[in-house]
Amino acid sequence: MAEQIEILNSDAHRNLAMHPLAGPHPHMVQIVVTEVTRAAACCPVVLAKSPETGRFALVALFGFQPGEVLVEGAEAGNAAFLPLDLQRQGFFTADDNIAIDLAHPRFAPGGTVPLFDAMGGPSDEMRVVQRAIGHLMGTAAQTEQFIAMLVEERLIEPVDISLSFDDGQTIALNGLYSVSGEALSALEDATIIRLFRQGWLQAALAIHGSLQQVGILARRRNERLAGGWN
Protein backbone atom coordinates (compact mmCIF):
# COMPACT_ATOMS: atom_id res chain seq x y z
CA MET A 1 0.00 0.00 0.00
CA ALA A 2 1.32 3.43 -0.96
CA GLU A 3 2.30 5.77 1.84
CA GLN A 4 -0.09 8.56 2.78
CA ILE A 5 2.10 11.02 4.67
CA GLU A 6 0.62 14.03 6.45
CA ILE A 7 2.01 16.47 8.99
CA LEU A 8 0.33 15.74 12.32
CA ASN A 9 -2.20 18.44 13.13
CA SER A 10 -4.42 18.63 16.21
CA ASP A 11 -7.31 20.03 14.17
CA ALA A 12 -7.14 17.80 11.11
CA HIS A 13 -6.43 14.67 13.14
CA ARG A 14 -8.47 15.45 16.26
CA ASN A 15 -10.57 12.29 15.92
CA LEU A 16 -7.85 9.99 14.65
CA ALA A 17 -7.18 6.90 16.78
CA MET A 18 -4.37 4.36 16.58
CA HIS A 19 -3.74 0.76 17.54
CA PRO A 20 -1.30 0.12 20.43
CA LEU A 21 0.88 -1.94 18.04
CA ALA A 22 0.72 -2.22 14.28
CA GLY A 23 0.28 -5.84 13.31
CA PRO A 24 2.43 -8.75 14.48
CA HIS A 25 5.49 -8.04 16.60
CA PRO A 26 8.61 -8.38 14.38
CA HIS A 27 11.20 -10.97 15.31
CA MET A 28 14.04 -8.45 14.87
CA VAL A 29 13.96 -4.75 15.85
CA GLN A 30 16.65 -2.11 15.45
CA ILE A 31 17.51 -0.32 18.70
CA VAL A 32 19.76 2.51 19.91
CA VAL A 33 22.66 2.24 22.33
CA THR A 34 20.69 3.58 25.31
CA GLU A 35 18.25 0.65 24.94
CA VAL A 36 20.93 -2.05 25.00
CA THR A 37 20.99 -2.89 28.72
CA ARG A 38 17.18 -3.10 29.00
CA ALA A 39 16.91 -5.16 25.83
CA ALA A 40 19.67 -7.53 26.96
CA ALA A 41 17.68 -8.37 30.09
CA CYS A 42 15.06 -10.20 28.02
CA CYS A 43 16.45 -10.98 24.57
CA PRO A 44 19.69 -11.35 22.61
CA VAL A 45 21.19 -8.09 21.36
CA VAL A 46 23.36 -8.44 18.29
CA LEU A 47 24.77 -6.41 15.43
CA ALA A 48 23.51 -6.84 11.87
CA LYS A 49 25.27 -5.54 8.79
CA SER A 50 23.27 -3.77 6.09
CA PRO A 51 23.70 -5.58 2.75
CA GLU A 52 23.32 -2.23 0.98
CA THR A 53 25.74 -0.08 2.98
CA GLY A 54 27.84 -2.62 4.88
CA ARG A 55 27.24 -0.64 8.08
CA PHE A 56 26.37 -2.26 11.40
CA ALA A 57 23.17 -1.65 13.34
CA LEU A 58 22.15 -2.73 16.84
CA VAL A 59 19.33 -5.26 16.80
CA ALA A 60 17.17 -6.94 19.46
CA LEU A 61 16.12 -10.50 18.61
CA PHE A 62 12.62 -11.49 19.73
CA GLY A 63 12.67 -14.72 17.73
CA PHE A 64 14.89 -16.74 15.42
CA GLN A 65 12.99 -16.31 12.17
CA PRO A 66 10.31 -14.07 10.61
CA GLY A 67 6.87 -14.55 12.12
CA GLU A 68 8.24 -15.98 15.36
CA VAL A 69 8.20 -14.10 18.68
CA LEU A 70 9.58 -15.93 21.72
CA VAL A 71 10.04 -13.15 24.29
CA GLU A 72 7.38 -13.47 26.96
CA GLY A 73 4.61 -10.90 26.57
CA ALA A 74 5.99 -9.37 23.37
CA GLU A 75 3.15 -10.43 21.09
CA ALA A 76 0.67 -8.67 23.38
CA GLY A 77 2.90 -5.60 23.75
CA ASN A 78 3.58 -6.44 27.39
CA ALA A 79 7.22 -7.54 27.24
CA ALA A 80 9.68 -6.17 29.76
CA PHE A 81 11.28 -4.28 26.88
CA LEU A 82 9.35 -2.43 24.16
CA PRO A 83 11.72 -0.91 21.59
CA LEU A 84 11.41 2.78 20.81
CA ASP A 85 11.15 1.90 17.13
CA LEU A 86 7.91 0.04 17.84
CA GLN A 87 6.58 2.76 20.11
CA ARG A 88 6.78 5.26 17.25
CA GLN A 89 5.39 2.97 14.51
CA GLY A 90 3.54 4.99 11.89
CA PHE A 91 5.08 8.27 13.05
CA PHE A 92 8.05 10.02 11.48
CA THR A 93 9.92 13.30 11.61
CA ALA A 94 9.55 15.93 8.91
CA ASP A 95 11.95 18.78 9.63
CA ASP A 96 10.74 20.09 13.00
CA ASN A 97 7.35 18.39 12.74
CA ILE A 98 5.91 14.95 13.38
CA ALA A 99 4.37 13.28 10.35
CA ILE A 100 2.10 10.26 10.16
CA ASP A 101 1.52 7.66 7.48
CA LEU A 102 -2.23 7.24 7.36
CA ALA A 103 -1.76 4.10 5.26
CA HIS A 104 0.25 2.46 8.05
CA PRO A 105 -1.50 -0.47 9.79
CA ARG A 106 -1.32 1.41 13.08
CA PHE A 107 -4.04 3.73 11.78
CA ALA A 108 -6.24 0.99 10.33
CA PRO A 109 -9.95 1.13 11.20
CA GLY A 110 -10.77 -0.01 14.70
CA GLY A 111 -8.04 1.89 16.52
CA THR A 112 -8.96 2.69 20.12
CA VAL A 113 -6.08 4.91 21.28
CA PRO A 114 -6.71 8.63 20.70
CA LEU A 115 -3.90 10.89 19.55
CA PHE A 116 -5.38 14.00 21.15
CA ASP A 117 -7.44 14.75 24.24
CA ALA A 118 -10.65 16.75 24.39
CA MET A 119 -8.70 20.02 24.61
CA GLY A 120 -6.65 19.25 21.49
CA GLY A 121 -3.49 18.45 23.41
CA PRO A 122 -1.48 15.23 22.97
CA SER A 123 -2.97 12.24 24.75
CA ASP A 124 -0.81 10.33 27.22
CA GLU A 125 -0.20 7.68 24.56
CA MET A 126 0.77 10.34 22.02
CA ARG A 127 3.27 11.77 24.50
CA VAL A 128 4.87 8.32 24.66
CA VAL A 129 5.26 8.44 20.87
CA GLN A 130 6.72 11.95 21.05
CA ARG A 131 9.26 10.89 23.65
CA ALA A 132 10.20 7.82 21.60
CA ILE A 133 10.79 9.91 18.49
CA GLY A 134 12.77 12.47 20.45
CA HIS A 135 14.94 9.80 22.05
CA LEU A 136 15.59 8.06 18.73
CA MET A 137 16.62 11.34 17.12
CA GLY A 138 18.69 12.40 20.11
CA THR A 139 20.69 9.17 20.35
CA ALA A 140 21.22 8.34 16.66
CA ALA A 141 24.68 9.95 16.57
CA GLN A 142 25.63 8.39 19.91
CA THR A 143 24.68 4.96 18.59
CA GLU A 144 26.80 5.44 15.48
CA GLN A 145 29.73 6.51 17.66
CA PHE A 146 29.32 3.43 19.86
CA ILE A 147 29.32 1.11 16.86
CA ALA A 148 32.32 2.92 15.39
CA MET A 149 34.15 2.34 18.69
CA LEU A 150 33.36 -1.39 18.56
CA VAL A 151 34.78 -1.54 15.04
CA GLU A 152 37.84 0.55 15.89
CA GLU A 153 38.70 -1.55 18.95
CA ARG A 154 38.06 -4.75 16.99
CA LEU A 155 35.48 -5.95 19.48
CA ILE A 156 33.00 -7.32 16.93
CA GLU A 157 32.95 -11.02 16.06
CA PRO A 158 30.54 -13.16 14.01
CA VAL A 159 27.88 -15.11 15.86
CA ASP A 160 28.27 -18.81 15.12
CA ILE A 161 25.26 -20.53 16.65
CA SER A 162 23.31 -23.50 15.32
CA LEU A 163 20.19 -24.59 17.18
CA SER A 164 18.43 -27.94 16.92
CA PHE A 165 14.81 -28.27 18.03
CA ASP A 166 12.48 -31.06 19.04
CA ASP A 167 10.64 -30.92 15.69
CA GLY A 168 13.89 -31.77 13.90
CA GLN A 169 14.42 -28.27 12.56
CA THR A 170 17.86 -26.69 12.75
CA ILE A 171 18.24 -22.90 12.76
CA ALA A 172 21.57 -21.18 12.23
CA LEU A 173 22.04 -17.55 13.27
CA ASN A 174 23.86 -16.37 10.18
CA GLY A 175 24.94 -12.85 9.30
CA LEU A 176 24.83 -11.62 12.89
CA TYR A 177 27.62 -10.34 15.12
CA SER A 178 28.29 -9.88 18.83
CA VAL A 179 30.93 -8.40 21.10
CA SER A 180 33.92 -10.63 21.76
CA GLY A 181 34.57 -11.36 25.43
CA GLU A 182 38.17 -12.22 24.62
CA ALA A 183 38.69 -8.90 22.85
CA LEU A 184 37.11 -7.03 25.75
CA SER A 185 39.49 -8.73 28.17
CA ALA A 186 42.45 -7.70 26.02
CA LEU A 187 41.64 -3.98 26.14
CA GLU A 188 44.20 -1.75 27.81
CA ASP A 189 43.29 -0.36 31.22
CA ALA A 190 43.15 3.21 29.93
CA THR A 191 40.71 2.18 27.21
CA ILE A 192 38.52 0.32 29.68
CA ILE A 193 38.33 3.36 31.95
CA ARG A 194 37.50 5.64 29.01
CA LEU A 195 34.76 3.35 27.74
CA PHE A 196 33.35 2.92 31.24
CA ARG A 197 33.07 6.67 31.74
CA GLN A 198 31.35 7.01 28.38
CA GLY A 199 28.86 4.30 29.37
CA TRP A 200 29.95 2.19 26.42
CA LEU A 201 31.71 -0.54 28.37
CA GLN A 202 28.44 -1.42 30.10
CA ALA A 203 26.65 -1.61 26.75
CA ALA A 204 29.40 -3.76 25.21
CA LEU A 205 29.30 -6.16 28.17
CA ALA A 206 25.51 -6.32 27.96
CA ILE A 207 25.66 -7.25 24.28
CA HIS A 208 28.22 -9.97 24.99
CA GLY A 209 26.24 -11.33 27.95
CA SER A 210 22.91 -11.23 26.13
CA LEU A 211 23.90 -14.25 24.04
CA GLN A 212 22.82 -16.28 27.07
CA GLN A 213 19.28 -15.27 26.13
CA VAL A 214 19.58 -17.42 22.99
CA GLY A 215 19.32 -20.57 25.09
CA ILE A 216 16.30 -19.19 26.95
CA LEU A 217 14.49 -18.40 23.70
CA ALA A 218 15.42 -21.82 22.32
CA ARG A 219 13.89 -23.49 25.37
CA ARG A 220 10.72 -21.45 24.95
CA ARG A 221 10.54 -22.49 21.32
CA ASN A 222 10.72 -26.15 22.31
CA GLU A 223 8.09 -25.57 24.99
CA ARG A 224 5.85 -23.99 22.36
CA LEU A 225 6.38 -26.98 20.07
CA ALA A 226 5.31 -29.23 22.94
CA GLY A 227 2.25 -27.09 23.59
CA GLY A 228 3.41 -25.91 27.00
CA TRP A 229 3.96 -22.22 26.23
CA ASN A 230 2.20 -19.64 24.07
Coordinates of C-alpha atoms in Angstrom, one line a residue:
M1 CA 0.0 0.0 0.0
A2 CA 1.3 3.4 -1.0
E3 CA 2.3 5.8 1.8
Q4 CA -0.1 8.6 2.8
I5 CA 2.1 11.0 4.7
E6 CA 0.6 14.0 6.5
I7 CA 2.0 16.5 9.0
L8 CA 0.3 15.7 12.3
N9 CA -2.2 18.4 13.1
S10 CA -4.4 18.6 16.2
D11 CA -7.3 20.0 14.2
A12 CA -7.1 17.8 11.1
H13 CA -6.4 14.7 13.1
R14 CA -8.5 15.5 16.3
N15 CA -10.6 12.3 15.9
L16 CA -7.9 10.0 14.6
A17 CA -7.2 6.9 16.8
M18 CA -4.4 4.4 16.6
H19 CA -3.7 0.8 17.5
P20 CA -1.3 0.1 20.4
L21 CA 0.9 -1.9 18.0
A22 CA 0.7 -2.2 14.3
G23 CA 0.3 -5.8 13.3
P24 CA 2.4 -8.8 14.5
H25 CA 5.5 -8.0 16.6
P26 CA 8.6 -8.4 14.4
H27 CA 11.2 -11.0 15.3
M28 CA 14.0 -8.5 14.9
V29 CA 14.0 -4.8 15.8
Q30 CA 16.6 -2.1 15.4
I31 CA 17.5 -0.3 18.7
V32 CA 19.8 2.5 19.9
V33 CA 22.7 2.2 22.3
T34 CA 20.7 3.6 25.3
E35 CA 18.3 0.7 24.9
V36 CA 20.9 -2.1 25.0
T37 CA 21.0 -2.9 28.7
R38 CA 17.2 -3.1 29.0
A39 CA 16.9 -5.2 25.8
A40 CA 19.7 -7.5 27.0
A41 CA 17.7 -8.4 30.1
C42 CA 15.1 -10.2 28.0
C43 CA 16.5 -11.0 24.6
P44 CA 19.7 -11.3 22.6
V45 CA 21.2 -8.1 21.4
V46 CA 23.4 -8.4 18.3
L47 CA 24.8 -6.4 15.4
A48 CA 23.5 -6.8 11.9
K49 CA 25.3 -5.5 8.8
S50 CA 23.3 -3.8 6.1
P51 CA 23.7 -5.6 2.7
E52 CA 23.3 -2.2 1.0
T53 CA 25.7 -0.1 3.0
G54 CA 27.8 -2.6 4.9
R55 CA 27.2 -0.6 8.1
F56 CA 26.4 -2.3 11.4
A57 CA 23.2 -1.6 13.3
L58 CA 22.1 -2.7 16.8
V59 CA 19.3 -5.3 16.8
A60 CA 17.2 -6.9 19.5
L61 CA 16.1 -10.5 18.6
F62 CA 12.6 -11.5 19.7
G63 CA 12.7 -14.7 17.7
F64 CA 14.9 -16.7 15.4
Q65 CA 13.0 -16.3 12.2
P66 CA 10.3 -14.1 10.6
G67 CA 6.9 -14.5 12.1
E68 CA 8.2 -16.0 15.4
V69 CA 8.2 -14.1 18.7
L70 CA 9.6 -15.9 21.7
V71 CA 10.0 -13.1 24.3
E72 CA 7.4 -13.5 27.0
G73 CA 4.6 -10.9 26.6
A74 CA 6.0 -9.4 23.4
E75 CA 3.1 -10.4 21.1
A76 CA 0.7 -8.7 23.4
G77 CA 2.9 -5.6 23.7
N78 CA 3.6 -6.4 27.4
A79 CA 7.2 -7.5 27.2
A80 CA 9.7 -6.2 29.8
F81 CA 11.3 -4.3 26.9
L82 CA 9.4 -2.4 24.2
P83 CA 11.7 -0.9 21.6
L84 CA 11.4 2.8 20.8
D85 CA 11.2 1.9 17.1
L86 CA 7.9 0.0 17.8
Q87 CA 6.6 2.8 20.1
R88 CA 6.8 5.3 17.3
Q89 CA 5.4 3.0 14.5
G90 CA 3.5 5.0 11.9
F91 CA 5.1 8.3 13.0
F92 CA 8.1 10.0 11.5
T93 CA 9.9 13.3 11.6
A94 CA 9.5 15.9 8.9
D95 CA 11.9 18.8 9.6
D96 CA 10.7 20.1 13.0
N97 CA 7.3 18.4 12.7
I98 CA 5.9 15.0 13.4
A99 CA 4.4 13.3 10.3
I100 CA 2.1 10.3 10.2
D101 CA 1.5 7.7 7.5
L102 CA -2.2 7.2 7.4
A103 CA -1.8 4.1 5.3
H104 CA 0.3 2.5 8.0
P105 CA -1.5 -0.5 9.8
R106 CA -1.3 1.4 13.1
F107 CA -4.0 3.7 11.8
A108 CA -6.2 1.0 10.3
P109 CA -10.0 1.1 11.2
G110 CA -10.8 0.0 14.7
G111 CA -8.0 1.9 16.5
T112 CA -9.0 2.7 20.1
V113 CA -6.1 4.9 21.3
P114 CA -6.7 8.6 20.7
L115 CA -3.9 10.9 19.6
F116 CA -5.4 14.0 21.1
D117 CA -7.4 14.8 24.2
A118 CA -10.6 16.7 24.4
M119 CA -8.7 20.0 24.6
G120 CA -6.7 19.2 21.5
G121 CA -3.5 18.4 23.4
P122 CA -1.5 15.2 23.0
S123 CA -3.0 12.2 24.7
D124 CA -0.8 10.3 27.2
E125 CA -0.2 7.7 24.6
M126 CA 0.8 10.3 22.0
R127 CA 3.3 11.8 24.5
V128 CA 4.9 8.3 24.7
V129 CA 5.3 8.4 20.9
Q130 CA 6.7 12.0 21.0
R131 CA 9.3 10.9 23.7
A132 CA 10.2 7.8 21.6
I133 CA 10.8 9.9 18.5
G134 CA 12.8 12.5 20.5
H135 CA 14.9 9.8 22.0
L136 CA 15.6 8.1 18.7
M137 CA 16.6 11.3 17.1
G138 CA 18.7 12.4 20.1
T139 CA 20.7 9.2 20.3
A140 CA 21.2 8.3 16.7
A141 CA 24.7 9.9 16.6
Q142 CA 25.6 8.4 19.9
T143 CA 24.7 5.0 18.6
E144 CA 26.8 5.4 15.5
Q145 CA 29.7 6.5 17.7
F146 CA 29.3 3.4 19.9
I147 CA 29.3 1.1 16.9
A148 CA 32.3 2.9 15.4
M149 CA 34.1 2.3 18.7
L150 CA 33.4 -1.4 18.6
V151 CA 34.8 -1.5 15.0
E152 CA 37.8 0.6 15.9
E153 CA 38.7 -1.5 18.9
R154 CA 38.1 -4.8 17.0
L155 CA 35.5 -5.9 19.5
I156 CA 33.0 -7.3 16.9
E157 CA 33.0 -11.0 16.1
P158 CA 30.5 -13.2 14.0
V159 CA 27.9 -15.1 15.9
D160 CA 28.3 -18.8 15.1
I161 CA 25.3 -20.5 16.7
S162 CA 23.3 -23.5 15.3
L163 CA 20.2 -24.6 17.2
S164 CA 18.4 -27.9 16.9
F165 CA 14.8 -28.3 18.0
D166 CA 12.5 -31.1 19.0
D167 CA 10.6 -30.9 15.7
G168 CA 13.9 -31.8 13.9
Q169 CA 14.4 -28.3 12.6
T170 CA 17.9 -26.7 12.7
I171 CA 18.2 -22.9 12.8
A172 CA 21.6 -21.2 12.2
L173 CA 22.0 -17.5 13.3
N174 CA 23.9 -16.4 10.2
G175 CA 24.9 -12.8 9.3
L176 CA 24.8 -11.6 12.9
Y177 CA 27.6 -10.3 15.1
S178 CA 28.3 -9.9 18.8
V179 CA 30.9 -8.4 21.1
S180 CA 33.9 -10.6 21.8
G181 CA 34.6 -11.4 25.4
E182 CA 38.2 -12.2 24.6
A183 CA 38.7 -8.9 22.8
L184 CA 37.1 -7.0 25.8
S185 CA 39.5 -8.7 28.2
A186 CA 42.4 -7.7 26.0
L187 CA 41.6 -4.0 26.1
E188 CA 44.2 -1.8 27.8
D189 CA 43.3 -0.4 31.2
A190 CA 43.2 3.2 29.9
T191 CA 40.7 2.2 27.2
I192 CA 38.5 0.3 29.7
I193 CA 38.3 3.4 31.9
R194 CA 37.5 5.6 29.0
L195 CA 34.8 3.4 27.7
F196 CA 33.3 2.9 31.2
R197 CA 33.1 6.7 31.7
Q198 CA 31.4 7.0 28.4
G199 CA 28.9 4.3 29.4
W200 CA 29.9 2.2 26.4
L201 CA 31.7 -0.5 28.4
Q202 CA 28.4 -1.4 30.1
A203 CA 26.7 -1.6 26.8
A204 CA 29.4 -3.8 25.2
L205 CA 29.3 -6.2 28.2
A206 CA 25.5 -6.3 28.0
I207 CA 25.7 -7.3 24.3
H208 CA 28.2 -10.0 25.0
G209 CA 26.2 -11.3 27.9
S210 CA 22.9 -11.2 26.1
L211 CA 23.9 -14.2 24.0
Q212 CA 22.8 -16.3 27.1
Q213 CA 19.3 -15.3 26.1
V214 CA 19.6 -17.4 23.0
G215 CA 19.3 -20.6 25.1
I216 CA 16.3 -19.2 26.9
L217 CA 14.5 -18.4 23.7
A218 CA 15.4 -21.8 22.3
R219 CA 13.9 -23.5 25.4
R220 CA 10.7 -21.5 25.0
R221 CA 10.5 -22.5 21.3
N222 CA 10.7 -26.1 22.3
E223 CA 8.1 -25.6 25.0
R224 CA 5.8 -24.0 22.4
L225 CA 6.4 -27.0 20.1
A226 CA 5.3 -29.2 22.9
G227 CA 2.2 -27.1 23.6
G228 CA 3.4 -25.9 27.0
W229 CA 4.0 -22.2 26.2
N230 CA 2.2 -19.6 24.1

